[in-house]
Coordinates of C-alpha atoms in Angstrom, one line a residue:
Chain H
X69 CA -1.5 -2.1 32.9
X70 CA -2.8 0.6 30.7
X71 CA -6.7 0.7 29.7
X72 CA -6.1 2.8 26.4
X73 CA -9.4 4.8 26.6
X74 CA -10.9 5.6 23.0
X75 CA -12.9 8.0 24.8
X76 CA -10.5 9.9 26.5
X77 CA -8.2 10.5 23.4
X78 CA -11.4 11.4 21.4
X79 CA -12.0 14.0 24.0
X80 CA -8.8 15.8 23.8
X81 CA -9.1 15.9 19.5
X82 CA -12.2 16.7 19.4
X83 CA -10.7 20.2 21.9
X84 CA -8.2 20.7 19.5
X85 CA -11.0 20.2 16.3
X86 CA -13.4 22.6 17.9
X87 CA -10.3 25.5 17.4
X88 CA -9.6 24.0 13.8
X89 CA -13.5 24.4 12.9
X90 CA -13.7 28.4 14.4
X91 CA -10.6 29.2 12.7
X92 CA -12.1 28.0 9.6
X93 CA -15.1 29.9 10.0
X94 CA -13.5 32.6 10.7
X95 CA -11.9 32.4 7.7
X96 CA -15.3 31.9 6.2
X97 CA -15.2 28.4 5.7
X98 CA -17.9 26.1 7.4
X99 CA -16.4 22.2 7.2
X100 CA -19.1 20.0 5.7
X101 CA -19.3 16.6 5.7
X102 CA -22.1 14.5 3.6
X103 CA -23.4 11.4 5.2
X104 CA -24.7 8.5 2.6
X105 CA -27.1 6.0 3.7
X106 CA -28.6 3.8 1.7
X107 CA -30.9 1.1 3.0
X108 CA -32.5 0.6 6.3
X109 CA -29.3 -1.6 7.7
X110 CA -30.2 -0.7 11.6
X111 CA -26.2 -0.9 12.2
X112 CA -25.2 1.2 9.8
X113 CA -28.1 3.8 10.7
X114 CA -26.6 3.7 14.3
X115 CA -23.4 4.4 13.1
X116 CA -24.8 7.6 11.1
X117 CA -26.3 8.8 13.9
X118 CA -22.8 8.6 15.7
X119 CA -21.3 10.6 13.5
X120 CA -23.8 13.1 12.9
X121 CA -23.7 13.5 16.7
X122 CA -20.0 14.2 17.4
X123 CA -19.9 16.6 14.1
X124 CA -22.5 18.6 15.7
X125 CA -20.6 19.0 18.9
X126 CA -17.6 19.8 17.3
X127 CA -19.6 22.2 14.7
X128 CA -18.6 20.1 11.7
X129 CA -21.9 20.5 9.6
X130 CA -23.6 17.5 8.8
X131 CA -25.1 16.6 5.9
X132 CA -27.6 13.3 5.7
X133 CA -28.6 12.0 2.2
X134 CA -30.6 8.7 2.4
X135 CA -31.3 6.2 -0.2
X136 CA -33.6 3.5 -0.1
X137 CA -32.9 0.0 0.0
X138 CA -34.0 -0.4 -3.5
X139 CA -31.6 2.5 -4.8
X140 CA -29.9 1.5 -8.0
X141 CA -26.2 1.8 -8.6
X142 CA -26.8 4.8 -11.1
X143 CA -28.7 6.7 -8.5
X144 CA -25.9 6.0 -6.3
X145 CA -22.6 7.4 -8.2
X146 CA -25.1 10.5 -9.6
X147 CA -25.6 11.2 -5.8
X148 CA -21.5 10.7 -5.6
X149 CA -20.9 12.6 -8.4
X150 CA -23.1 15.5 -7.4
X151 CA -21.6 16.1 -4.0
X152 CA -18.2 15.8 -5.8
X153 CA -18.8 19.1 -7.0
X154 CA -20.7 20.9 -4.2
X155 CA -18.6 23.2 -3.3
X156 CA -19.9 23.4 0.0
X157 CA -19.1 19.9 0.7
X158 CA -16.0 19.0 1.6
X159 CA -15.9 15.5 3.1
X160 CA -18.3 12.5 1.8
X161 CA -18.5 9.7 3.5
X162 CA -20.8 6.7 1.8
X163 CA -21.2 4.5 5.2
X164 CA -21.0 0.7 4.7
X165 CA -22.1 -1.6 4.1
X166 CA -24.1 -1.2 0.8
X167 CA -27.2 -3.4 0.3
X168 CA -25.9 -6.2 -1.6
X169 CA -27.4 -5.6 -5.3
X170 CA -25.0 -2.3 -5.1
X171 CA -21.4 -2.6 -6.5
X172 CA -19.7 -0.6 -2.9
X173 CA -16.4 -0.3 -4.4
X174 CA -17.5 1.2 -7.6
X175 CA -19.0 3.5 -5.7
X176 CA -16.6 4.7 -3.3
X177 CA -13.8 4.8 -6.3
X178 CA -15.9 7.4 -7.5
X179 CA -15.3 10.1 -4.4
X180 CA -13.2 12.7 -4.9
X181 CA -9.9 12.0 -3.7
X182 CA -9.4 15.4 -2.1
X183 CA -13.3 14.4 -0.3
X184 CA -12.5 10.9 0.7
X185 CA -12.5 11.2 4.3
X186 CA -12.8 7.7 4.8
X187 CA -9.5 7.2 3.0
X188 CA -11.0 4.1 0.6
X189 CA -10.2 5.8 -2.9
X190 CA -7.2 4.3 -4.8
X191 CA -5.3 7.4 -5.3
X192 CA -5.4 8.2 -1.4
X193 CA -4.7 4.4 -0.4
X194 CA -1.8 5.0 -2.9
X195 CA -0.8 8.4 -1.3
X196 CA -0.3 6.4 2.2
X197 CA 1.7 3.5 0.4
X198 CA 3.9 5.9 -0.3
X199 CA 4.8 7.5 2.8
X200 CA 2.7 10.9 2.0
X201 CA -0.9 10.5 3.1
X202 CA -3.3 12.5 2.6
X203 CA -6.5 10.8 4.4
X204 CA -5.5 8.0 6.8
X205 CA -8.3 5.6 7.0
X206 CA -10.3 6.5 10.3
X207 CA -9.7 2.8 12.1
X208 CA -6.1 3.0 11.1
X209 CA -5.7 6.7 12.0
X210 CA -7.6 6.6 15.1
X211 CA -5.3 3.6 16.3
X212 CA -1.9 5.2 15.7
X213 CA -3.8 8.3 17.4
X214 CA -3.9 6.1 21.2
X215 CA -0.3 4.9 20.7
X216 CA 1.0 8.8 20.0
X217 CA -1.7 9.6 23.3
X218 CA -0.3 6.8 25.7
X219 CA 3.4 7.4 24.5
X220 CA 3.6 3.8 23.8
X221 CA 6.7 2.5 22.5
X222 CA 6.6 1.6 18.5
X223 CA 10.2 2.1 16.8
X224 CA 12.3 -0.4 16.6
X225 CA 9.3 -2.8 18.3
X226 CA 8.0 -5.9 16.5
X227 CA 4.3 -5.3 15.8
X228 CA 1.8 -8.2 14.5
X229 CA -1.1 -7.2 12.6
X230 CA -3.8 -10.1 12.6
X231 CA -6.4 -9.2 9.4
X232 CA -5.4 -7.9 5.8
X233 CA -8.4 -5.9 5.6
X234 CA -8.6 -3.1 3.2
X235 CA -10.1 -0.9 6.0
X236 CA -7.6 -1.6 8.9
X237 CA -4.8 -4.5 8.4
X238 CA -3.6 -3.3 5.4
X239 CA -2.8 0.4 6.0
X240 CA -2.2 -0.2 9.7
X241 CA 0.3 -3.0 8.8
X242 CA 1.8 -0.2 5.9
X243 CA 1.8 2.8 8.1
X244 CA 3.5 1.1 11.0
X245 CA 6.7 0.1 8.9
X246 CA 7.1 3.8 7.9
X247 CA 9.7 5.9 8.8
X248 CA 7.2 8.2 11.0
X249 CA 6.5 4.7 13.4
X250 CA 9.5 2.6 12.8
X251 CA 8.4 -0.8 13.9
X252 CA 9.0 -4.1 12.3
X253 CA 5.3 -5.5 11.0
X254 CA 4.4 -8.4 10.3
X255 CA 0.9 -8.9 8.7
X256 CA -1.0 -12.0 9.1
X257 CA -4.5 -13.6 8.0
X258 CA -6.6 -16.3 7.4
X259 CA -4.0 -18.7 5.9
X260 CA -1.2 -17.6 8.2
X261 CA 0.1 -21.0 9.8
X262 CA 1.5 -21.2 13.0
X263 CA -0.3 -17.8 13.8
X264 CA 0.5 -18.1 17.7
X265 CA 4.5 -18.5 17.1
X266 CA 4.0 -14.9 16.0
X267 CA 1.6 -12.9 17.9
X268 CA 3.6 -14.5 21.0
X269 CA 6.8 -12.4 19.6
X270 CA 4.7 -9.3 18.9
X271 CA 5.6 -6.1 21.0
X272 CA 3.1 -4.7 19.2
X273 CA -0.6 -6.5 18.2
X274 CA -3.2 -5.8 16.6
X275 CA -6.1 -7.8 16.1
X276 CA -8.5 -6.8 13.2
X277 CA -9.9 -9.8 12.1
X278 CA -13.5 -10.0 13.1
X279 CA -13.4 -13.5 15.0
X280 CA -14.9 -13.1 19.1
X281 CA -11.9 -13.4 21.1
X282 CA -9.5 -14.9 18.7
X283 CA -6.7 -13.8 20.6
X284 CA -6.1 -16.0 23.9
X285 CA -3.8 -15.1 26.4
X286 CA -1.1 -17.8 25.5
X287 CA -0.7 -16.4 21.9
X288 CA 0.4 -13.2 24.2
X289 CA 3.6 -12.4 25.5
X290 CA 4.2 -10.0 28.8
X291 CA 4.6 -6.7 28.5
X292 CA 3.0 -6.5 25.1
X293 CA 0.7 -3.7 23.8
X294 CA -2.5 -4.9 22.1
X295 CA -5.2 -3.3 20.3
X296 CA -8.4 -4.9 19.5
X297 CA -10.2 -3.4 16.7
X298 CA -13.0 -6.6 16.7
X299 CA -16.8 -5.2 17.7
X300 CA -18.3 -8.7 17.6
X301 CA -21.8 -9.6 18.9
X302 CA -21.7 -13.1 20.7
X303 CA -25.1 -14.5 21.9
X304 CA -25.3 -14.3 25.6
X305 CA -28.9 -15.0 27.2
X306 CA -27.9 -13.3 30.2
X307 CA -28.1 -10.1 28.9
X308 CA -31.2 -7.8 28.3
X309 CA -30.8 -7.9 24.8
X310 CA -29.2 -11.2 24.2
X311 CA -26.3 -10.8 23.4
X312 CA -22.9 -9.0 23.9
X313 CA -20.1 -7.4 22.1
X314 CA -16.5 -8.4 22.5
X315 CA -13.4 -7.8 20.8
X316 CA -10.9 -10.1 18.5
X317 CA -9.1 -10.5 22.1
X318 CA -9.9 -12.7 24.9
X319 CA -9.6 -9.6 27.4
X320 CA -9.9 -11.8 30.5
X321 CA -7.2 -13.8 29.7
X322 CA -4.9 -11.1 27.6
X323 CA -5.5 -7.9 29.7
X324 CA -3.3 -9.1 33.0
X325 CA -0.1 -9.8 30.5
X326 CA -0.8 -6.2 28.8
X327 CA 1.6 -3.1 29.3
X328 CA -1.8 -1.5 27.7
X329 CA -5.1 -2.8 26.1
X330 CA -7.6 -1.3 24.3
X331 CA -10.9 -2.2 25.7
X332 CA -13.8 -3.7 23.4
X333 CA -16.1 -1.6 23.7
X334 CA -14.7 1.7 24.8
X335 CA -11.7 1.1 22.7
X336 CA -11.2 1.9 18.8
X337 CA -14.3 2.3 18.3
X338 CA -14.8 5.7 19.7
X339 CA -11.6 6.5 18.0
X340 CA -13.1 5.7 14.4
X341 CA -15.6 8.1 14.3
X342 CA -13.5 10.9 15.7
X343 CA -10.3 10.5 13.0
X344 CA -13.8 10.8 10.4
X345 CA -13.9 14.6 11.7
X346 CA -9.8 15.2 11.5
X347 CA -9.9 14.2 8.1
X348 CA -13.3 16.1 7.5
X349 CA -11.2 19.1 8.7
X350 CA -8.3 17.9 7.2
X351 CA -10.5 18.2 3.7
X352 CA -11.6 21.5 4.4
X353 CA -8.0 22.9 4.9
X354 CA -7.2 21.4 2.1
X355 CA -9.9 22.7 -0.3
X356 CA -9.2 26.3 1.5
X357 CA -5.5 26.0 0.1
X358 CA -4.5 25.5 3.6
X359 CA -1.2 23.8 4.7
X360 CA -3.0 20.3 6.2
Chain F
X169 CA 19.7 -25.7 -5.9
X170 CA 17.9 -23.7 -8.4
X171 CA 19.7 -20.6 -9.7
X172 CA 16.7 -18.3 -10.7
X173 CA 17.8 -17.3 -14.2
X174 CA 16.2 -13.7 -15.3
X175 CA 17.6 -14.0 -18.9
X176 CA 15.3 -17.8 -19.0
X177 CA 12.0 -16.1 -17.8
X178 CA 12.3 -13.3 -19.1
X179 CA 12.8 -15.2 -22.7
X180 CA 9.9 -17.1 -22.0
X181 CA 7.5 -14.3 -21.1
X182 CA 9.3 -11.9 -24.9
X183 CA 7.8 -14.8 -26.3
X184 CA 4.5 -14.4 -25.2
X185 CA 4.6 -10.8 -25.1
X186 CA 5.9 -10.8 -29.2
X187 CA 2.2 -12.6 -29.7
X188 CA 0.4 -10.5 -27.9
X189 CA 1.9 -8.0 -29.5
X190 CA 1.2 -9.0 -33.4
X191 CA -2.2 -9.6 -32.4
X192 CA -2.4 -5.9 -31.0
X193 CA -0.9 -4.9 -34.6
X194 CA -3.6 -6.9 -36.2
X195 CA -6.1 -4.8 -34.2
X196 CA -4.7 -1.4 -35.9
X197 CA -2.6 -0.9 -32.7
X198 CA 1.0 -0.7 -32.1
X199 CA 2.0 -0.7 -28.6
X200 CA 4.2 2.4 -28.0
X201 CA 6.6 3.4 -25.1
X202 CA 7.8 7.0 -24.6
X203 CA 11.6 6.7 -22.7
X204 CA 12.7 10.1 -21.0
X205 CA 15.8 10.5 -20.4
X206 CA 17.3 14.0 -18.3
X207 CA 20.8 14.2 -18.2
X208 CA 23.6 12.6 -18.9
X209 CA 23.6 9.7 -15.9
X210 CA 25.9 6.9 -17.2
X211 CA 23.8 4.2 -15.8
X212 CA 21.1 5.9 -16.7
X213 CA 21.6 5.9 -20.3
X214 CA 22.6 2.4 -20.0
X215 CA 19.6 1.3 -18.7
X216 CA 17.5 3.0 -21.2
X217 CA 19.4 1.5 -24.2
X218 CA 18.9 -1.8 -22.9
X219 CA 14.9 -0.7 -21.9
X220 CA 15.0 0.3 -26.6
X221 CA 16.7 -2.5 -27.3
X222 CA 14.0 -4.9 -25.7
X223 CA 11.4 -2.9 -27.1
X224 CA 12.6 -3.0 -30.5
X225 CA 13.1 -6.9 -29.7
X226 CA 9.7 -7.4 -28.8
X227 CA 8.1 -5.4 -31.6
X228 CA 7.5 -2.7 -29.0
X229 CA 7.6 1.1 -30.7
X230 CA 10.1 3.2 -28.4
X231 CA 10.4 6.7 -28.6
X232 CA 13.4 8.3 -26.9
X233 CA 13.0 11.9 -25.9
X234 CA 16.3 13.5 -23.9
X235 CA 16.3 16.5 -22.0
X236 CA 19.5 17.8 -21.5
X237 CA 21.3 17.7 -17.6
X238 CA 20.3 21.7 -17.3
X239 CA 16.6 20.7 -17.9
X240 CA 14.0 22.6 -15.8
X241 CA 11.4 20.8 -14.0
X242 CA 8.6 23.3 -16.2
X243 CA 10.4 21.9 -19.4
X244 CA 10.3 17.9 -18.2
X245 CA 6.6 18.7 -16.5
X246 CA 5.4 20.2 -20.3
X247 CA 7.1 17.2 -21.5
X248 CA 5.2 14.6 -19.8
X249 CA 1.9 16.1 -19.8
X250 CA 2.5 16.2 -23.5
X251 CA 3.0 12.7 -23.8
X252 CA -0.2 11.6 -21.3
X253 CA -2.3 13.3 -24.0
X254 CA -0.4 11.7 -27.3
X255 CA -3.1 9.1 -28.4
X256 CA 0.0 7.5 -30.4
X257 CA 1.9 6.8 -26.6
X258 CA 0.5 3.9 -24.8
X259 CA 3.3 4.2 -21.9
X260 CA 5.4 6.3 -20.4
X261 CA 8.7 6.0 -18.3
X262 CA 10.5 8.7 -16.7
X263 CA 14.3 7.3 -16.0
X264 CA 15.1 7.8 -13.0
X265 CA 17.2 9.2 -11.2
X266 CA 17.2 12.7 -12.3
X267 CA 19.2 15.2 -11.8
X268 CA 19.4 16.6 -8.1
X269 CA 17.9 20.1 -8.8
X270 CA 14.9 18.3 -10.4
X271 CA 11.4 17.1 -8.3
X272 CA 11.6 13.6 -9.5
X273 CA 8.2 12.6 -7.5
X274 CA 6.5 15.6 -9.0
X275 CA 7.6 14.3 -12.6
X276 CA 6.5 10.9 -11.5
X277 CA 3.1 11.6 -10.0
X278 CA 2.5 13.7 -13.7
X279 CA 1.8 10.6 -15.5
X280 CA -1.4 10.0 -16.8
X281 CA -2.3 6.9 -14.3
X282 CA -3.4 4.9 -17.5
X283 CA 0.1 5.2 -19.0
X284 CA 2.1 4.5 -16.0
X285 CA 3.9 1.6 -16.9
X286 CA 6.2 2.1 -14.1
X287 CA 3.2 1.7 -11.7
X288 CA 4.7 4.2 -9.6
X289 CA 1.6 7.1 -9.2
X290 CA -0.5 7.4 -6.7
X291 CA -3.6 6.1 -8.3
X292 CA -1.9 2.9 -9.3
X293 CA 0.2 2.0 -6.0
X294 CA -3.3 2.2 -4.2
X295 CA -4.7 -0.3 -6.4
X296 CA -2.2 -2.5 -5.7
X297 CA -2.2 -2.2 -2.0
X298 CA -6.2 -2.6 -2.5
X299 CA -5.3 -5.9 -4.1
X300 CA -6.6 -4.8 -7.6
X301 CA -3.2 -3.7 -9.7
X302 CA -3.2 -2.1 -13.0
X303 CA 0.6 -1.9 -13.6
X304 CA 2.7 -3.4 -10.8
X305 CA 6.1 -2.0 -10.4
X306 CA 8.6 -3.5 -12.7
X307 CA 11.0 -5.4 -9.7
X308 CA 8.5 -6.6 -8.0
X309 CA 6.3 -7.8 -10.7
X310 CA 9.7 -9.7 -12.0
X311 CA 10.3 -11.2 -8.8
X312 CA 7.0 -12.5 -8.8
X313 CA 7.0 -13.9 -12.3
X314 CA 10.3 -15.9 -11.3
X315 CA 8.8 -17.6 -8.2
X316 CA 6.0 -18.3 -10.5
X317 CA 8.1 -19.6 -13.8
X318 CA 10.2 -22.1 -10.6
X319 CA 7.0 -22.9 -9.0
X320 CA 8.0 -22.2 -6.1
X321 CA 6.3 -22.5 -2.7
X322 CA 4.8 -19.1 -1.6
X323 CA 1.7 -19.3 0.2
X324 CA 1.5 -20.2 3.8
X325 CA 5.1 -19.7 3.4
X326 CA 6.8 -17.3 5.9
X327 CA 8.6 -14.4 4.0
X328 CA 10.5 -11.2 5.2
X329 CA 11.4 -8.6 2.6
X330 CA 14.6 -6.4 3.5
X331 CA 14.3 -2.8 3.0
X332 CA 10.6 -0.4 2.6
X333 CA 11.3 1.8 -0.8
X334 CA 8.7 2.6 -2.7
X335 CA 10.0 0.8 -5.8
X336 CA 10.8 -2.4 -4.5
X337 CA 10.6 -3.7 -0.7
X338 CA 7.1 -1.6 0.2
X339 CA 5.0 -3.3 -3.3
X340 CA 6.6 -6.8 -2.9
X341 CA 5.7 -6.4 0.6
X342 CA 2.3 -6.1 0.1
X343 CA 1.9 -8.2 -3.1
X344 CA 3.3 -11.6 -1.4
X345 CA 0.6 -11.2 1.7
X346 CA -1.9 -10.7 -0.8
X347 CA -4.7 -13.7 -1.8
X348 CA -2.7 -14.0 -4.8
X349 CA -0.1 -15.4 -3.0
X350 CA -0.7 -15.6 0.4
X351 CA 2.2 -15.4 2.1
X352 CA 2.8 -14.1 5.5
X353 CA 4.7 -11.1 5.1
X354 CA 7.4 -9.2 7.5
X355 CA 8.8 -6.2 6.2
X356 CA 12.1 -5.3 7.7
X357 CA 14.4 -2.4 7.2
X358 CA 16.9 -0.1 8.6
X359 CA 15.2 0.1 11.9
X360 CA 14.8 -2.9 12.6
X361 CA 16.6 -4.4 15.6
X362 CA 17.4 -8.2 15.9
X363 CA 17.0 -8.9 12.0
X364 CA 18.9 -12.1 12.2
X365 CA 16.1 -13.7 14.0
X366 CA 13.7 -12.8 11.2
X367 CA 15.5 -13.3 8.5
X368 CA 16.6 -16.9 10.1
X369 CA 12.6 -17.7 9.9
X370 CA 12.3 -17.0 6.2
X371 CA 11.2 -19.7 3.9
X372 CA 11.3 -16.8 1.4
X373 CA 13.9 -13.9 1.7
X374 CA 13.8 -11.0 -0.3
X375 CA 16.6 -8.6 0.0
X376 CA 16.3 -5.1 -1.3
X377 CA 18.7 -3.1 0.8
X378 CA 21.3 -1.8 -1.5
X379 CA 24.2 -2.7 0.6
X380 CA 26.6 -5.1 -1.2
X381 CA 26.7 -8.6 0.7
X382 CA 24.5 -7.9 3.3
X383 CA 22.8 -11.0 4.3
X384 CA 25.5 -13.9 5.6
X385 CA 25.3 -17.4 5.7
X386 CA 24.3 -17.2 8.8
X387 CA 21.0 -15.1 8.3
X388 CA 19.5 -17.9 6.2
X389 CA 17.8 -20.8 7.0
X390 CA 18.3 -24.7 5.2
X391 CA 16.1 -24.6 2.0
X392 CA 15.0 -21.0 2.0
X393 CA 14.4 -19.2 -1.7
X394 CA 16.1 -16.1 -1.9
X395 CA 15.6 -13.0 -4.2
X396 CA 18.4 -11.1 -4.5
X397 CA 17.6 -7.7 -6.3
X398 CA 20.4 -5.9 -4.7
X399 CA 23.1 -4.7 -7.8
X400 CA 26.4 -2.9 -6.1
X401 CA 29.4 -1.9 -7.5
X402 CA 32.1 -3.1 -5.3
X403 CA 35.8 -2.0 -6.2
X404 CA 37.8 -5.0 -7.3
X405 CA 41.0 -4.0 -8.6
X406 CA 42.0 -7.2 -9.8
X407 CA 39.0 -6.7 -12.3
X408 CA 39.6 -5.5 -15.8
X409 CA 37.3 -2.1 -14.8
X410 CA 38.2 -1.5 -11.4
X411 CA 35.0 -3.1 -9.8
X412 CA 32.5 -6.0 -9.7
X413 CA 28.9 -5.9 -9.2
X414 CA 27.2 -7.9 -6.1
X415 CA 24.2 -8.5 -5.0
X416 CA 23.3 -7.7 -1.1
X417 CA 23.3 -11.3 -0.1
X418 CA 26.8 -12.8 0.2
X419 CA 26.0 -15.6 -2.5
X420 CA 29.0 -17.5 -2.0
X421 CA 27.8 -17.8 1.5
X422 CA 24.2 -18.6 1.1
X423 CA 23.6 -20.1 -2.2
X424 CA 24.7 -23.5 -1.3
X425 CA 21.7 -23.4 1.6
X426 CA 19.1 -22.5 -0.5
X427 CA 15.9 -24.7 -2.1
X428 CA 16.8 -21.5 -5.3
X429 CA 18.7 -18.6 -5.1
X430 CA 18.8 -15.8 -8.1
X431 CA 22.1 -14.3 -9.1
X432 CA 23.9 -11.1 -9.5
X433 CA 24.0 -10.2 -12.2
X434 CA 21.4 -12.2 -14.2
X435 CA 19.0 -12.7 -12.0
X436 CA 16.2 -10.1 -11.2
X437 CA 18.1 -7.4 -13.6
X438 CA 16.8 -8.6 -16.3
X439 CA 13.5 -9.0 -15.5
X440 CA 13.0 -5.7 -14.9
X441 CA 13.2 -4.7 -18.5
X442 CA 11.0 -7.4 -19.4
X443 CA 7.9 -6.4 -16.8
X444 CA 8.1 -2.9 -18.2
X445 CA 7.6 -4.3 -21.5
X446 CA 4.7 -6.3 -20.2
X447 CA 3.1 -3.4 -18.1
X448 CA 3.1 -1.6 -22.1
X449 CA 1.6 -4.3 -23.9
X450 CA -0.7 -4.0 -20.6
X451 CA -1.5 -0.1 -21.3
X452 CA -2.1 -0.5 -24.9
X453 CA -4.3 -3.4 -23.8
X454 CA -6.2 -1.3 -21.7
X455 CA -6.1 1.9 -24.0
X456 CA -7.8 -0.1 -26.7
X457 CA -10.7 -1.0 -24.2
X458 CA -9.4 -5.1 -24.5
X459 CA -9.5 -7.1 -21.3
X460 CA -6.2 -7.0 -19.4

């Protein structure tokens, strides 16, 4: 069985990013990326921190812009608009969530489409649809990332997407059926019915659909590849602080049937915030007139 | 059995769209639909007469521009950008296909996204895989207008669309798994092995393969709908022209299973027309600042 280590294939991009970022500088080019926060959410400011840290390392400049919790929606898309045409920017990322008086999709819609490194705007959600992305989402890209890294077997498979998020199922669930991956997909969600007589034909699953261990091991067959993109918190007074996080999947139970797993945490989530610097890089080529 | 008739729905909806229509004139606005046409593609030209004549039907204004077969993809860009800034045109429809030495995507993408009545840009295939659509492609939105018109059972139904193009199998796809409708979705195509078994499981079978009489009896479970959007010129020589035109499902075969079943011809053809005259009332809808 196969631990698919988010870790492990972040470390190898981020090699290959650090060569990307001095051959843009050499070129005269410093790839910037600008980090919205608004609000005091202390999940989302952990998040930030994350990515500040890895674009540092791999000498992605950073740029924080905070607003506070009481930030209006106009302030917001002026802030959007302004980095929109910094020329010195070249990826924006507006981390969610938004504090709930704030319309988030409004605001996002507003980015760029040649600066949405998180892949959210319609016109890059559209490019992907299409077959010619430009920005893969960063859950998304990060998990066809670990199948290309562990030379897991996709074409021709059958793969099970649990969640239509517009964040993961959906564009996993669409980029999987293209001709680059090949696989037969099948998307379910909330008002799937007889969700197990599919996940237990699934060579291929992926769980995105933010319920703790969801996935038990009979909805599993042997041999099947599973990645869990679920970071749930569960209570558990055992623990220092009270709780602990777990995946979509039952790992205990799924893990032993598994050609490969992801592990929750240690899994995707490492992933995400690496694919955020290929597509801040991405931007930057593309801005320089660069072939992507 | 229901047999799905496209000419019924689609005279229900010209109905419908003739009001909405009158009241745009009422409003100082007539609804306007620029037709381009390069080349001299026999089908081609067919389908756009029959894309005037339901204009003209509906009360619809349709201009016909032609570029001849030499055309140069400067000349047919000029001509489109042209159009996306004539106040007078509300939509816009490049026929396709073009000829081979002409970038038809390029053409496509040129549309202003506001006037895309084909729904095939960028800008609005991403809202519709974000769940928010503007203009839905013509087939698909006809499709889904039929199952809608025959009230038939969608959600928390199982459905498996046959073949990933961009026009047809890839929006439906997406559309049916949708809160809308709710279905749970598989998407197969030309990779995909064992598509029997799938297509065995559907309560709802969508076949958009372009191969004449591809699903058999046998592919098709007891009481299943099926949407056959398939239209193939098979030779016939007993025929007075030489040929017949088929769907891809082997009706003969499969209709007598089936809860409803649409036909070839009359079936999803002529719907298509119709949705593109909905998706221009749309546009002038939405040019006029009205509610959709």
């Amino acid at each position: 069985m196969i631990l698919m280590s988010g870790a492990e294939v972040a470390k190898s991009l981020e090699q290959r990013l650090q060569e990307e970022v001095e051959d843009l500088r050499k070129r005269g080019c410093q790839p910037t990326l600008a980090v919205l926060l608004v609000g005091d959410n202390p999940a989302s400011q952990s998040y930030v921190r994350a990515k500040l840290k890895t674009a540092e390392r791999i000498g992605i400049q950073a740029r924080h812009y905070e607003l506070p919790q009481s930030a209006q929606q106009a302030e917001l898309l002026a802030r959007v608009r302004e980095l929109n045409v910094d020329r010195q920017v070249h990826g924006i990322l507006c981390q969610l969530p938004l504090p709930a008086h704030l319309n988030a999709d409004e605001a996002v819609q507003q980015i760029a489409p040649l600066k949405d490194v998180d892949g959210l705007t319609a016109a890059n959600m559209g490019l992907l649809a299409l077959g010619t992305p430009r920005f893969i989402p960063c859950t998304p890209a990060g998990i066809l990332e670990m199948l290309r890294f562990y030379k897991l077997p996709v074409a021709g498979k059958t793969a099970v997407v649990i969640g239509r998020s517009n964040i993961v199922g959906r564009p996993v669930s669409i980029l999987l059926s293209q001709r680059d991956w090949n696989a037969t997909v099948m998307l379910c969600h909330s008002k799937s019915l007889q969700l197990a007589e599919w996940t237990r034909r699934a060579d291929l699953l992926v769980a995105a659909v933010g319920i703790p261990e969801f996935v038990t091991g009979d909805m599993v067959r042997e041999g099947a590849v599973v990645v869990d993109v679920g970071i749930n918190r569960v209570t558990d007074p055992g623990r220092p602080k009270g709780y602990r996080i777990c995946g979509d999947v039952n790992h205990r139970q799924v893990a032993p049937k598994c050609l490969a797993i992801t592990p929750v945490p240690g899994g995707v989530g490492p992933m995400t915030v690496t694919m955020l610097m290929v597509n801040t890089v991405q931007a930057a080529r593309l801005q320089q007139g660069l072939a992507p």
